[in-house]
Short mmCIF file of C-alpha atoms in Angstrom, two decimals:
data_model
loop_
_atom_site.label_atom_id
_atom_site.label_comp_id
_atom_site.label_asym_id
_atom_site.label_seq_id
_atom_site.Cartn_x
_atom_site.Cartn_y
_atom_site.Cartn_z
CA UNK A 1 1.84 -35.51 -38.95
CA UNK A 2 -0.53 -35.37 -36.35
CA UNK A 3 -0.97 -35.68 -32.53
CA UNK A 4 1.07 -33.33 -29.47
CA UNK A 5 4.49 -33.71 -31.93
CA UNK A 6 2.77 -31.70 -34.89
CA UNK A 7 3.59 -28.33 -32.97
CA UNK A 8 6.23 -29.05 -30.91
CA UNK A 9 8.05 -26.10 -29.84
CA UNK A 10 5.91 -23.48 -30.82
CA UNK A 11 4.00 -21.94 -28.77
CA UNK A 12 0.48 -22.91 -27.89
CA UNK A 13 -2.36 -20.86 -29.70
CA UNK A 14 -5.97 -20.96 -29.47
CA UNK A 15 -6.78 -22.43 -32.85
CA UNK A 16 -3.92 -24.76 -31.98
CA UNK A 17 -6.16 -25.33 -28.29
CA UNK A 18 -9.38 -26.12 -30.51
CA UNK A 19 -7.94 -28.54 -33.21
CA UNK A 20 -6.49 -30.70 -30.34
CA UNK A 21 -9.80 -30.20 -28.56
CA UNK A 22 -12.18 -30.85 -31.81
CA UNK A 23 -14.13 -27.66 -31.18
CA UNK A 24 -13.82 -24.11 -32.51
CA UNK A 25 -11.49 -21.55 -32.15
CA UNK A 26 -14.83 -19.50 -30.60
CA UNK A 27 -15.94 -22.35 -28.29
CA UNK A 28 -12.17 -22.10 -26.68
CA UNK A 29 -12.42 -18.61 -26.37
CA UNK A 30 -15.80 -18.93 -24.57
CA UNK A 31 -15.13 -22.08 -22.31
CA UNK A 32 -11.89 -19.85 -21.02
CA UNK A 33 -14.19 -17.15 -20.02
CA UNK A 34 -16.25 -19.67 -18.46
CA UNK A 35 -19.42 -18.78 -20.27
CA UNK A 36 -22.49 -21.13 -18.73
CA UNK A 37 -23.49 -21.21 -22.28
CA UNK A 38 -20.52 -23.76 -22.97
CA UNK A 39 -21.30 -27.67 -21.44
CA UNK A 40 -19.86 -27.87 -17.84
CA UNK A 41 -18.15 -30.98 -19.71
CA UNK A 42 -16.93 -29.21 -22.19
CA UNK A 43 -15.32 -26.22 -20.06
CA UNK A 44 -13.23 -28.59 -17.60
CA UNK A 45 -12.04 -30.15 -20.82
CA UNK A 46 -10.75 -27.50 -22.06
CA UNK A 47 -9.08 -26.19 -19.09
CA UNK A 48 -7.40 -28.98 -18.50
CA UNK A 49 -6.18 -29.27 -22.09
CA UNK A 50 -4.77 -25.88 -21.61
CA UNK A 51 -2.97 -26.50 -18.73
CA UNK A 52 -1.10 -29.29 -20.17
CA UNK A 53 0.11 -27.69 -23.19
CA UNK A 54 0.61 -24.55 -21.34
CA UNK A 55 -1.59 -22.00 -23.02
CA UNK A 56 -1.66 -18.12 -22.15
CA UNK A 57 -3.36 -15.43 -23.81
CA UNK A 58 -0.82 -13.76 -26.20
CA UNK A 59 -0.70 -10.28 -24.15
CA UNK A 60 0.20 -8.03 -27.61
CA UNK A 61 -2.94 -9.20 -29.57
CA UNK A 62 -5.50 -8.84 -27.19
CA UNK A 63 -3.95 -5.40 -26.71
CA UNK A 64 -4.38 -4.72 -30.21
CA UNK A 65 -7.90 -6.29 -29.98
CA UNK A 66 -8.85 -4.16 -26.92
CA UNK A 67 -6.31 -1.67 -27.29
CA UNK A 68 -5.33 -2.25 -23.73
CA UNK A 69 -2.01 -3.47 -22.11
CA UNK A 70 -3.25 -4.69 -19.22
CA UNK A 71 -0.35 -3.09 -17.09
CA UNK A 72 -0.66 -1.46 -14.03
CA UNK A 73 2.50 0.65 -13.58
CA UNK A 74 3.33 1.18 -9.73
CA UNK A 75 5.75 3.85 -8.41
CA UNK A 76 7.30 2.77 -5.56
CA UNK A 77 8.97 6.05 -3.51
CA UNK A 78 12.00 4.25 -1.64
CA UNK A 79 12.41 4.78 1.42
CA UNK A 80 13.38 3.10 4.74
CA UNK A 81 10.97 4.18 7.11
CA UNK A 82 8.32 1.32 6.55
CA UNK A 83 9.69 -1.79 6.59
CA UNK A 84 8.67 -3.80 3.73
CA UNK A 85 6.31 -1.17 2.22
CA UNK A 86 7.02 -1.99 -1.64
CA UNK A 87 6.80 -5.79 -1.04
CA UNK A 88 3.17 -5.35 0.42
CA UNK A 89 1.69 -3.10 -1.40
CA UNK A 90 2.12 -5.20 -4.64
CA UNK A 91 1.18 -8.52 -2.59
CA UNK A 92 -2.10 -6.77 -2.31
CA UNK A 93 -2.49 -5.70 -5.71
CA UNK A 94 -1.08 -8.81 -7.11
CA UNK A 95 -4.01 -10.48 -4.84
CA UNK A 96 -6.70 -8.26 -6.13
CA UNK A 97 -5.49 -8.77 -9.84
CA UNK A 98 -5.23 -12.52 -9.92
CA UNK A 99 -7.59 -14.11 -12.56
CA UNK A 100 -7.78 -10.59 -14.35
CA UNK A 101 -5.43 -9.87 -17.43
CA UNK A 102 -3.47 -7.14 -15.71
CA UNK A 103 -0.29 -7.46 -14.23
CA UNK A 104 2.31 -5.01 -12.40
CA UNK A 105 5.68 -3.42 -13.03
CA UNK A 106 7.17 -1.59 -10.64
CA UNK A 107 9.05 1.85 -11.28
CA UNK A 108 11.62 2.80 -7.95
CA UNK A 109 11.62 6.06 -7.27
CA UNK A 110 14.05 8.04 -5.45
CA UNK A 111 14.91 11.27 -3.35
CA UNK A 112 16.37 13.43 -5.90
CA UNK A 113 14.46 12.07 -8.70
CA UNK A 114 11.80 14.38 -10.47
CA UNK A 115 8.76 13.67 -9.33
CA UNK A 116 6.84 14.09 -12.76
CA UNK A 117 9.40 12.56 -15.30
CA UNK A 118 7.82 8.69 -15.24
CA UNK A 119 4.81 9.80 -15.20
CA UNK A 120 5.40 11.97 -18.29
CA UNK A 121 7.44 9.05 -19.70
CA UNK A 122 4.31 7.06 -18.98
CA UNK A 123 1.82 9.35 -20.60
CA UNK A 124 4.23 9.54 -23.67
CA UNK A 125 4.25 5.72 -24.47
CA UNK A 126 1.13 4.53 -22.83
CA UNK A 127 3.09 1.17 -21.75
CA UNK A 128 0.19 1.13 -19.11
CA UNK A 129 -3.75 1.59 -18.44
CA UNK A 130 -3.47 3.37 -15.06
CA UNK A 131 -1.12 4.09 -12.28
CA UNK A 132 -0.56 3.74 -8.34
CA UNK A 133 1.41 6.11 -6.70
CA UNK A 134 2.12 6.93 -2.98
CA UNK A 135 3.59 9.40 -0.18
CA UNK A 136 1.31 12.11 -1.54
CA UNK A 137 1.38 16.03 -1.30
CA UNK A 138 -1.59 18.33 -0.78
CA UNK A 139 -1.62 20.12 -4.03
CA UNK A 140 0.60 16.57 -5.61
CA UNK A 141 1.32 17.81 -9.15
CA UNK A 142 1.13 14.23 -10.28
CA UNK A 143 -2.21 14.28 -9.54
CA UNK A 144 -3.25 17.34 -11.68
CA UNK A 145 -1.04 16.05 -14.33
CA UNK A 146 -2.82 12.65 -14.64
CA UNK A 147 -6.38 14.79 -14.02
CA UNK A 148 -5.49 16.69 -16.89
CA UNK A 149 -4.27 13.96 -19.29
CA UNK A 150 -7.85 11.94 -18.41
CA UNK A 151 -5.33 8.89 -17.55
CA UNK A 152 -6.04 6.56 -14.98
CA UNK A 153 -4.56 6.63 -11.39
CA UNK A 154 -4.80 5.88 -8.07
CA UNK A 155 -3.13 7.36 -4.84
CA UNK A 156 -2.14 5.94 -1.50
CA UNK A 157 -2.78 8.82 0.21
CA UNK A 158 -5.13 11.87 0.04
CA UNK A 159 -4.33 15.27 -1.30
CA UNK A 160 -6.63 18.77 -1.22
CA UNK A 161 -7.50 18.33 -4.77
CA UNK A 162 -10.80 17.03 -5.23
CA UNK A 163 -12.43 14.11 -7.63
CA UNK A 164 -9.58 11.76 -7.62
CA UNK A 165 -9.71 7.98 -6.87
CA UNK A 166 -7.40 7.39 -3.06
CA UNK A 167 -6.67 4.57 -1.08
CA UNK A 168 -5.89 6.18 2.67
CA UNK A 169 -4.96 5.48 6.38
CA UNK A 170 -6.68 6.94 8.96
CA UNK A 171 -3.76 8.99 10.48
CA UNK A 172 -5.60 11.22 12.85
CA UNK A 173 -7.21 8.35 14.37
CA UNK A 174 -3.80 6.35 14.73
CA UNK A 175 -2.70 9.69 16.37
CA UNK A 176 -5.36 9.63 18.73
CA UNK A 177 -5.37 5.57 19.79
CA UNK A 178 -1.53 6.76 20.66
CA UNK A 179 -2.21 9.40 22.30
CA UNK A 180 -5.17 7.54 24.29
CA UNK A 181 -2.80 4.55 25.18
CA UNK A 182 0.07 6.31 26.91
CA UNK A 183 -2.48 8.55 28.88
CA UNK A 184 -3.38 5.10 30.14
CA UNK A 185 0.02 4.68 31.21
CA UNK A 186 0.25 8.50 33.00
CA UNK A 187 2.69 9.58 30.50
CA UNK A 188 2.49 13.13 30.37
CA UNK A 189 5.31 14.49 28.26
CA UNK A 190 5.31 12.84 24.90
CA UNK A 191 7.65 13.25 21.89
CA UNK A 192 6.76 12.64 18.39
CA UNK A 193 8.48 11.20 15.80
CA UNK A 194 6.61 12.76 13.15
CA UNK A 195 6.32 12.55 8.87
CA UNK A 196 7.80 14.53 6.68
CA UNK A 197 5.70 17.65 6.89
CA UNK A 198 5.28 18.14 3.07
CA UNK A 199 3.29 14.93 2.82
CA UNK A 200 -0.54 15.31 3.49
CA UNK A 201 -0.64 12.02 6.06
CA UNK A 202 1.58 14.66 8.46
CA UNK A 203 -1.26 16.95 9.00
CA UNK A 204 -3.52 14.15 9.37
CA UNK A 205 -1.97 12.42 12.16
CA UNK A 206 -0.39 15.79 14.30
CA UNK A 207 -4.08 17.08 14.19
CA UNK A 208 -5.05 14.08 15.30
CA UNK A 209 -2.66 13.99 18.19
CA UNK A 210 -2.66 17.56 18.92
CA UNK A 211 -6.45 17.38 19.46
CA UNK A 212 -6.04 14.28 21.96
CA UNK A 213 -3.00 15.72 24.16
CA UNK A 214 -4.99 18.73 24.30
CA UNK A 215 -7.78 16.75 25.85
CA UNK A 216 -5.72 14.58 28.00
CA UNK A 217 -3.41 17.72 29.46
CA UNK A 218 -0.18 16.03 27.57
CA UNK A 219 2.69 17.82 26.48
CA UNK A 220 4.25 17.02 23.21
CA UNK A 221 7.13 17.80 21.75
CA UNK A 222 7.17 17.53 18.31
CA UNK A 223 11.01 16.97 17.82
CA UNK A 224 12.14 20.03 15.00
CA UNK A 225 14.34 18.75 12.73
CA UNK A 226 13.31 15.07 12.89
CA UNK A 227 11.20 13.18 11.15
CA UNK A 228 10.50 9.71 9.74
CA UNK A 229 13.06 10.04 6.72
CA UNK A 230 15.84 11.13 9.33
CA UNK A 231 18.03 8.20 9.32
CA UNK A 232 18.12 5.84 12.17
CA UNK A 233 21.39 6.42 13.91
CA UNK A 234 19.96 10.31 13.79
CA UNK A 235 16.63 9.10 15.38
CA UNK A 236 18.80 7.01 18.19
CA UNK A 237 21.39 9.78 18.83
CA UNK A 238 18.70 12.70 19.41
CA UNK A 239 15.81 10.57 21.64
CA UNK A 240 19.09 9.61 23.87
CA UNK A 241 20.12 12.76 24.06
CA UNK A 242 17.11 14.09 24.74
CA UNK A 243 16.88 11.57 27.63
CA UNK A 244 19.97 11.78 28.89
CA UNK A 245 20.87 15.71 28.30
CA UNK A 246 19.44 18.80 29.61
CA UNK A 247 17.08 19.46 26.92
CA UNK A 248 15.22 22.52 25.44
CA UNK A 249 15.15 25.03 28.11
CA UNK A 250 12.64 24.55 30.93
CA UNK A 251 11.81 20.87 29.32
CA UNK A 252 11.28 18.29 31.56
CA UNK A 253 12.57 14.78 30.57
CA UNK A 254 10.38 12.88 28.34
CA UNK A 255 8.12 9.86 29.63
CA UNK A 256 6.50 9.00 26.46
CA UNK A 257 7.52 8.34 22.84
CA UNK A 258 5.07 8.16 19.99
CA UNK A 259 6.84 6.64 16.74
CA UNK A 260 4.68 6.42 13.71
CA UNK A 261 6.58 4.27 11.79
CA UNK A 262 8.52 0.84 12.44
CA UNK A 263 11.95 2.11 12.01
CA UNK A 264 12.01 5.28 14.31
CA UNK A 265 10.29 2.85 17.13
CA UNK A 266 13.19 0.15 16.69
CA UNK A 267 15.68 3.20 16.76
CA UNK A 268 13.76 4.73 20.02
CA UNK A 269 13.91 1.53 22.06
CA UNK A 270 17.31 1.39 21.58
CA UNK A 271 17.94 4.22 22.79
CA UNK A 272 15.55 4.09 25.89
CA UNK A 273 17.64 1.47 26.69
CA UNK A 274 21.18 3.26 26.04
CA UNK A 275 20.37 5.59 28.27
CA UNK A 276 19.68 3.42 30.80
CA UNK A 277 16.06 3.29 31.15
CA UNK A 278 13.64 0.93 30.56
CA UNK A 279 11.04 0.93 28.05
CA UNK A 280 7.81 0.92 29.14
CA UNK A 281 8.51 1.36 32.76
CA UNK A 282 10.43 4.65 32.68
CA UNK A 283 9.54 5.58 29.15
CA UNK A 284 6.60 5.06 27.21
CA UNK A 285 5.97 3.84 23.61
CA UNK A 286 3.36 3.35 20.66
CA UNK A 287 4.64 2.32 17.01
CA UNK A 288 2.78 1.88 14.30
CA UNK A 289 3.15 -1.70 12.69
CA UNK A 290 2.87 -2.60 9.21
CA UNK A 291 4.98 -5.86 9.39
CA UNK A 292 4.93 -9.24 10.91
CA UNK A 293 7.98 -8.79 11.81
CA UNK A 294 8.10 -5.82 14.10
CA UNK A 295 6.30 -8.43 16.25
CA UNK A 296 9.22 -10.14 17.42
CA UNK A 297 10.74 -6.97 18.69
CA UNK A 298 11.80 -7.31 22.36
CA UNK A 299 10.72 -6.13 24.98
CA UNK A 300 7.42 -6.05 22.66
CA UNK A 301 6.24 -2.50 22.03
CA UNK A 302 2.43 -1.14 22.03
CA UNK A 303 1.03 -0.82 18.14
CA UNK A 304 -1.42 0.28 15.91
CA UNK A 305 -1.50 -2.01 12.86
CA UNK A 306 -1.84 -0.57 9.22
CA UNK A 307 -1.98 -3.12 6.69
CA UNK A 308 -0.72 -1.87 3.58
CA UNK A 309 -1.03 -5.42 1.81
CA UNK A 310 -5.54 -4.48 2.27
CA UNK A 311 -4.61 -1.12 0.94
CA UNK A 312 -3.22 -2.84 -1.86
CA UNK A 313 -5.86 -5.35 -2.73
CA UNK A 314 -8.49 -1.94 -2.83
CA UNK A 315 -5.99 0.20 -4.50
CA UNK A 316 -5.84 -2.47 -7.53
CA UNK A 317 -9.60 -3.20 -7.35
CA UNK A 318 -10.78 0.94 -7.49
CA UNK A 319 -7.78 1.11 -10.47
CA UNK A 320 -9.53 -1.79 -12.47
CA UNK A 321 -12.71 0.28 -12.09
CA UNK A 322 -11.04 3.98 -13.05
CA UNK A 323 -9.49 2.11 -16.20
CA UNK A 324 -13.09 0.40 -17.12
CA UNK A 325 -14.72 4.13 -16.83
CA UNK A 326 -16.11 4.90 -13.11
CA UNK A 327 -16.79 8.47 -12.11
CA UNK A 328 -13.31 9.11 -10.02
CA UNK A 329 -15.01 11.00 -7.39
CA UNK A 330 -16.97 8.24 -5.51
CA UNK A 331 -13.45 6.03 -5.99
CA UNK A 332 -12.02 5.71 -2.39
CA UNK A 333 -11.32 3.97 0.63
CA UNK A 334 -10.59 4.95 4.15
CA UNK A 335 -9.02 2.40 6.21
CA UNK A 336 -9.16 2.92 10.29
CA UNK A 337 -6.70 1.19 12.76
CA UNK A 338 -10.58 -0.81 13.53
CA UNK A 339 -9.93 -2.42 9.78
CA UNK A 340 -6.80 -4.01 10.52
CA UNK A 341 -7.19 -6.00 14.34
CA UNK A 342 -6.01 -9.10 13.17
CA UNK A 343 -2.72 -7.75 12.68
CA UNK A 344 0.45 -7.89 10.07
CA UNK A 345 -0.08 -11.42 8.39
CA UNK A 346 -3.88 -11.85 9.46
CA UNK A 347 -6.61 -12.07 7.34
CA UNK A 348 -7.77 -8.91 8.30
CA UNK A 349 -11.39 -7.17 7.81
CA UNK A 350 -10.11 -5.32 5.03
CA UNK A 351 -9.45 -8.19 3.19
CA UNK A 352 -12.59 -9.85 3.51
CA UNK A 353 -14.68 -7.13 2.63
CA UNK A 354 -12.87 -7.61 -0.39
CA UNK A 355 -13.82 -11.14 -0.55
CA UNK A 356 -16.98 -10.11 0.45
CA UNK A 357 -17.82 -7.62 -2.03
CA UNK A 358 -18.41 -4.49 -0.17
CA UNK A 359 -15.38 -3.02 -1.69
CA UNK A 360 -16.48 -4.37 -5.59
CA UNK A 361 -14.30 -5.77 -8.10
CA UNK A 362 -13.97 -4.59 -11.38
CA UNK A 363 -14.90 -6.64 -13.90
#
């Protein structure tokens, strides 16, 4: 029997690609990787024979051929702070890694979780070629254990330990746009909503603001016992009170808020206006965005945009390259509140410099 019904149900092959093609199994393989050596003819051909019997690459033996999996394992801290974090961080990736063999699977991790145990997990089995992490530490024993083990890794943020590939915000120059905005306004007694202070992007951004206030003659308060992982009702229940009540001793009310994350700013507002003032006109406040969403918020808030979708896209692109053999040390990107103008859903300038080739993809 011969014709489409010779090998129905089973699944499509290359040698099964090149006898309905009349070529050679090594002509396929060549007019998939578009090789110019291959008629133009011949190539569209091919591709569209593929697509109609639905041909992939069979994942396990080009693994055993390469002795790659072409996964990219991604460890997701969860946490509620950044709206939509997870979500946009892999659109970017998945972005940078389309019409490359490598996909993503995503590993949760959470709060009382060890830190180290996928990674070791990881390391064990090899069930990747390289790994993205986030909400890093200064001296972030995941990244000495991956340093050690010679694997393959990425960060979203920076640590103090040199000669490791990072994808990174510009915190200290998000701290001092906010700081340089509600001076604008006259605010002169500004609390913080602050990160964590055992991640590195806290020292970051309070140097940064610290630095500006001193400059401008601003007071801040930098809200002890708060922070971006304090839950939202928390956030709400101490900026009222601290609005409404009589405050640290000798404090003056506040007249400026400066939230670095969507949440906290959503919970501020709120509670600006349950105590009876008025955002913006009695109180002041800067948010950073990272969602389209945040947008829509009403009255609209004053924000610096991070786009974590373009840190992403660079995050897979500098991985590809740490996997194919790069020196780590010259692997990483610093992206300002400048890169991302065009704002959550834009196509920002981080982007196109992908596009554009000034951040280069790995082959």
């Amino acid at each position: 029997m011969t014709g489409p019904g010779k090998d129905a149900g089973k699944r499509p092959t290359l040698r099964s690609v090149a006898e309905r093609a009349g070529v050679s199994v090594a002509t396929v393989s060549r007019a998939l990787k578009d090789d110019p050596l291959i008629a133009r003819e011949t190539r569209a051909r091919i591709a569209r024979l593929v697509k109609e019997v639905g041909y992939t690459p069979d994942r396990a033996a080009r693994g055993l051929r390469t002795g790659r999996s072409h996964v990219i394992s991604v460890l997701i801290s969860r946490h509620d702070e950044i709206l939509g974090f997870g979500s946009s961080l892999i659109s970017g990736m998945s972005r940078a890694l389309r019409g490359t063999p490598y996909h993503v699977t995503v590993t949760p991790m959470f709060e009382d979780e060890e830190d180290l145990a996928p990674l070791r997990e990881l390391l064990r089995g090899r069930a990747a070629d390289g790994v993205v992490f986030t909400r890093t530490q200064p001296g972030d024993p995941r990244v000495r254990m991956l340093m050690k083990a010679g694997f393959p890794f990425v960060t979203h943020g920076r640590t103090d330990i040199a000669g490791h590939p990072w994808v990174d915000y510009d915190n200290a120059a998000f701290g001092r746009a906010a700081v340089a905005q509600l001076a604008a306004q006259g605010r002169r007694r500004v609390a913080m909503i602050v990160p964590p202070p055992r991640f590195t992007f806290h020292r970051f951004m309070t140097q940064g603001v610290a630095e500006a206030a001193q400059a401008a003659g601003m007071e801040i308060d930098w809200c002890d016992g708060i922070d971006l992982d304090t839950p939202a009702e928390a956030l709400h229940a101490y900026v009222r009170d601290r609005l409404t009540g009589p405050g640290p001793a000798g404090c003056p009310r506040l007249d400026g808020l400066i939230c670095s994350g969507e949440v906290s700013a959503i919970a501020a507002s709120a509670a600006v206006t349950d105590a009876g003032l008025v955002p913006q006109r009695d109180v002041g406040l800067v948010a950073k965005q990272t969602t389209p969403l945040f947008g829509l918020m009403r009255p609209a808030l004053p924000a610096i945009y991070e786009d974590i979708a373009g840190a992403g896209d660079v995050m897979a692109q500098l991985l590809m390259r740490a996997i194919d053999g790069a020196a780590p040390g010259g692997l990483h990107h610093l992206q300002t509140p400048d890169d991302c103008t065009d704002g959550p859903g834009g196509h920002g300038p981080v982007a196109a410099a992908c596009e554009a080739g000034q951040i280069p993809k790995a082959k």
